[in-house]
Every structure is written in structure tokens, then in C-alpha cells.
Amino acid sequence: MGDKDVDAQFADIVAHWDDVESLPDKPHHSGVNPPLEPDTHVNPPPTRPFVVWRGAEVEPPPVTPEPEQDTPPAELVDLDDEEHFEPGPTAPLPPQEDLHFWGIVVGLVVGPLLVLWLVLFRPQVSGWWTLAAVVLTVGGFVLLVLRQPHDRDEHDPDNGARV
């Protein structure tokens, strides 16, 4: 199609832009249920709810000047004088000889990092690397579960939780 044809078609479209097309005649229904008359409504048409664009204008209450106070409020003074929470000493890390702890750390840190590295940078690598990453992650989780104590004191108020 040449440029002149496109221009001619465009000019024709623009010239007839505001023309109204006639609607087709209604189809003839010869079925069991004839169509309802336009004035007969089975259900009323839905109505739009009234939308409030802005609330009623209310005058603000008159502002009364507050008396000047030289002393700070009592709440501020009391908050500064209260005792502050001092946490107890933290538990030290397990020694280097505790292979169970370090197995948990390696399994739960290196395993997911290796999976992430394989997915992002080496998608076409051998399946052994993927298997090793999954085994490290699952092994670290299993070691973490095994590290829990077998029995707990029933009268322990914190249920063995440490922060």
C-alpha cells in the first residue's frame, strides 16, 4: 500500500468521524419466551450510590491560648528517672571442638548459598553440585533438630527460650 493510499484512507476516516451509523433491526424471536418489553423490568436497574466528595464544612472551635508553664510535664521527668533494663550476660559460643554446632552453621549457611549460586550463576552444572547443596541444607536442619534437649523441665517458665 502506497503512502498516497494511506493518506487517502486517513482523510476518509477523519471526514466520516462524526457520522452516526444506523443500528441494525432487532432480531425476530419465534421462540417459546418472547423478549420482554423495554418498560418491563424483572429486576430494577442498579443505582449508583451517592458519592460524597467532601464533608460538610465545620468551623473549627475557637483556640484558647494555653497558659505558659515553666516546669516540664510530670511524664517526661518520671521517664528519665526510671531504671533501665540491663540484660544479663550472653551465653558464649560453643568451643571449636563442638562439631555438631559447626555442622549446623555450615549446613544452614553454605547449603542455601550454594543452591542460590547454582541457580543464579551455574544453571547448566552437574547434578552432583545440586545434590551436595541440598544434602548440606537438609543435614544442617537435621543437626539443628537433634541439638534440642530430649526432655524439658515442666516448671521452666521460659520453655527453654534464649535471647
mmCIF file of C-alpha atoms in Angstrom, residues 59-126:
data_model
loop_
_atom_site.group_PDB
_atom_site.id
_atom_site.type_symbol
_atom_site.label_atom_id
_atom_site.label_comp_id
_atom_site.label_asym_id
_atom_site.label_seq_id
_atom_site.Cartn_x
_atom_site.Cartn_y
_atom_site.Cartn_z
ATOM 1 C CA GLU A 59 -15.960 25.749 61.726
ATOM 2 C CA PRO A 60 -13.066 24.829 63.990
ATOM 3 C CA PRO A 61 -13.592 25.551 67.675
ATOM 4 C CA PRO A 62 -12.060 28.788 68.874
ATOM 5 C CA VAL A 63 -8.487 28.407 70.020
ATOM 6 C CA THR A 64 -7.836 29.482 73.566
ATOM 7 C CA PRO A 65 -4.266 30.358 74.427
ATOM 8 C CA GLU A 66 -2.770 27.989 76.964
ATOM 9 C CA PRO A 67 -1.019 29.446 79.993
ATOM 10 C CA GLU A 68 2.751 29.308 79.839
ATOM 11 C CA GLN A 69 4.383 26.686 82.038
ATOM 12 C CA ASP A 70 7.968 26.864 83.187
ATOM 13 C CA THR A 71 8.115 23.322 84.564
ATOM 14 C CA PRO A 72 8.248 20.299 82.235
ATOM 15 C CA PRO A 73 5.330 17.860 82.344
ATOM 16 C CA ALA A 74 5.466 15.180 85.031
ATOM 17 C CA GLU A 75 5.552 12.303 82.498
ATOM 18 C CA LEU A 76 8.827 13.499 80.981
ATOM 19 C CA VAL A 77 10.513 13.849 84.350
ATOM 20 C CA ASP A 78 9.342 10.428 85.531
ATOM 21 C CA LEU A 79 10.515 8.644 82.379
ATOM 22 C CA ASP A 80 14.073 9.858 82.822
ATOM 23 C CA ASP A 81 14.270 8.737 86.444
ATOM 24 C CA GLU A 82 13.081 5.151 85.896
ATOM 25 C CA GLU A 83 15.501 2.256 85.939
ATOM 26 C CA HIS A 84 16.652 0.976 82.567
ATOM 27 C CA PHE A 85 16.626 -2.693 81.612
ATOM 28 C CA GLU A 86 20.063 -4.241 81.711
ATOM 29 C CA PRO A 87 20.223 -7.651 80.011
ATOM 30 C CA GLY A 88 22.210 -10.426 81.591
ATOM 31 C CA PRO A 89 25.461 -11.695 80.125
ATOM 32 C CA THR A 90 25.155 -13.519 76.830
ATOM 33 C CA ALA A 91 25.974 -17.181 76.544
ATOM 34 C CA PRO A 92 29.353 -17.775 74.898
ATOM 35 C CA LEU A 93 29.625 -19.548 71.555
ATOM 36 C CA PRO A 94 30.344 -23.258 71.719
ATOM 37 C CA PRO A 95 34.027 -24.195 71.532
ATOM 38 C CA GLN A 96 35.745 -25.055 68.270
ATOM 39 C CA GLU A 97 35.696 -28.723 69.181
ATOM 40 C CA ASP A 98 31.869 -28.818 69.097
ATOM 41 C CA LEU A 99 31.487 -30.319 65.616
ATOM 42 C CA HIS A 100 27.711 -30.593 66.000
ATOM 43 C CA PHE A 101 27.343 -26.785 66.276
ATOM 44 C CA TRP A 102 29.713 -26.038 63.415
ATOM 45 C CA GLY A 103 27.974 -28.659 61.252
ATOM 46 C CA ILE A 104 24.702 -26.801 61.832
ATOM 47 C CA VAL A 105 26.301 -23.473 60.908
ATOM 48 C CA VAL A 106 27.953 -24.832 57.749
ATOM 49 C CA GLY A 107 24.849 -26.749 56.676
ATOM 50 C CA LEU A 108 22.409 -23.876 57.163
ATOM 51 C CA VAL A 109 24.688 -21.189 55.699
ATOM 52 C CA VAL A 110 26.743 -22.856 52.968
ATOM 53 C CA GLY A 111 23.932 -25.129 51.728
ATOM 54 C CA PRO A 112 21.417 -22.381 50.819
ATOM 55 C CA LEU A 113 24.202 -20.123 49.499
ATOM 56 C CA LEU A 114 25.390 -22.940 47.227
ATOM 57 C CA VAL A 115 21.821 -23.513 45.991
ATOM 58 C CA LEU A 116 21.484 -19.786 45.294
ATOM 59 C CA TRP A 117 24.836 -19.690 43.483
ATOM 60 C CA LEU A 118 23.894 -22.703 41.361
ATOM 61 C CA VAL A 119 20.519 -21.240 40.414
ATOM 62 C CA LEU A 120 21.788 -17.762 39.570
ATOM 63 C CA PHE A 121 25.212 -18.342 38.017
ATOM 64 C CA ARG A 122 25.610 -22.001 37.057
ATOM 65 C CA PRO A 123 22.280 -23.397 35.816
ATOM 66 C CA GLN A 124 23.918 -25.988 33.497
ATOM 67 C CA VAL A 125 26.278 -27.512 36.078
ATOM 68 C CA SER A 126 26.433 -31.170 37.076
#
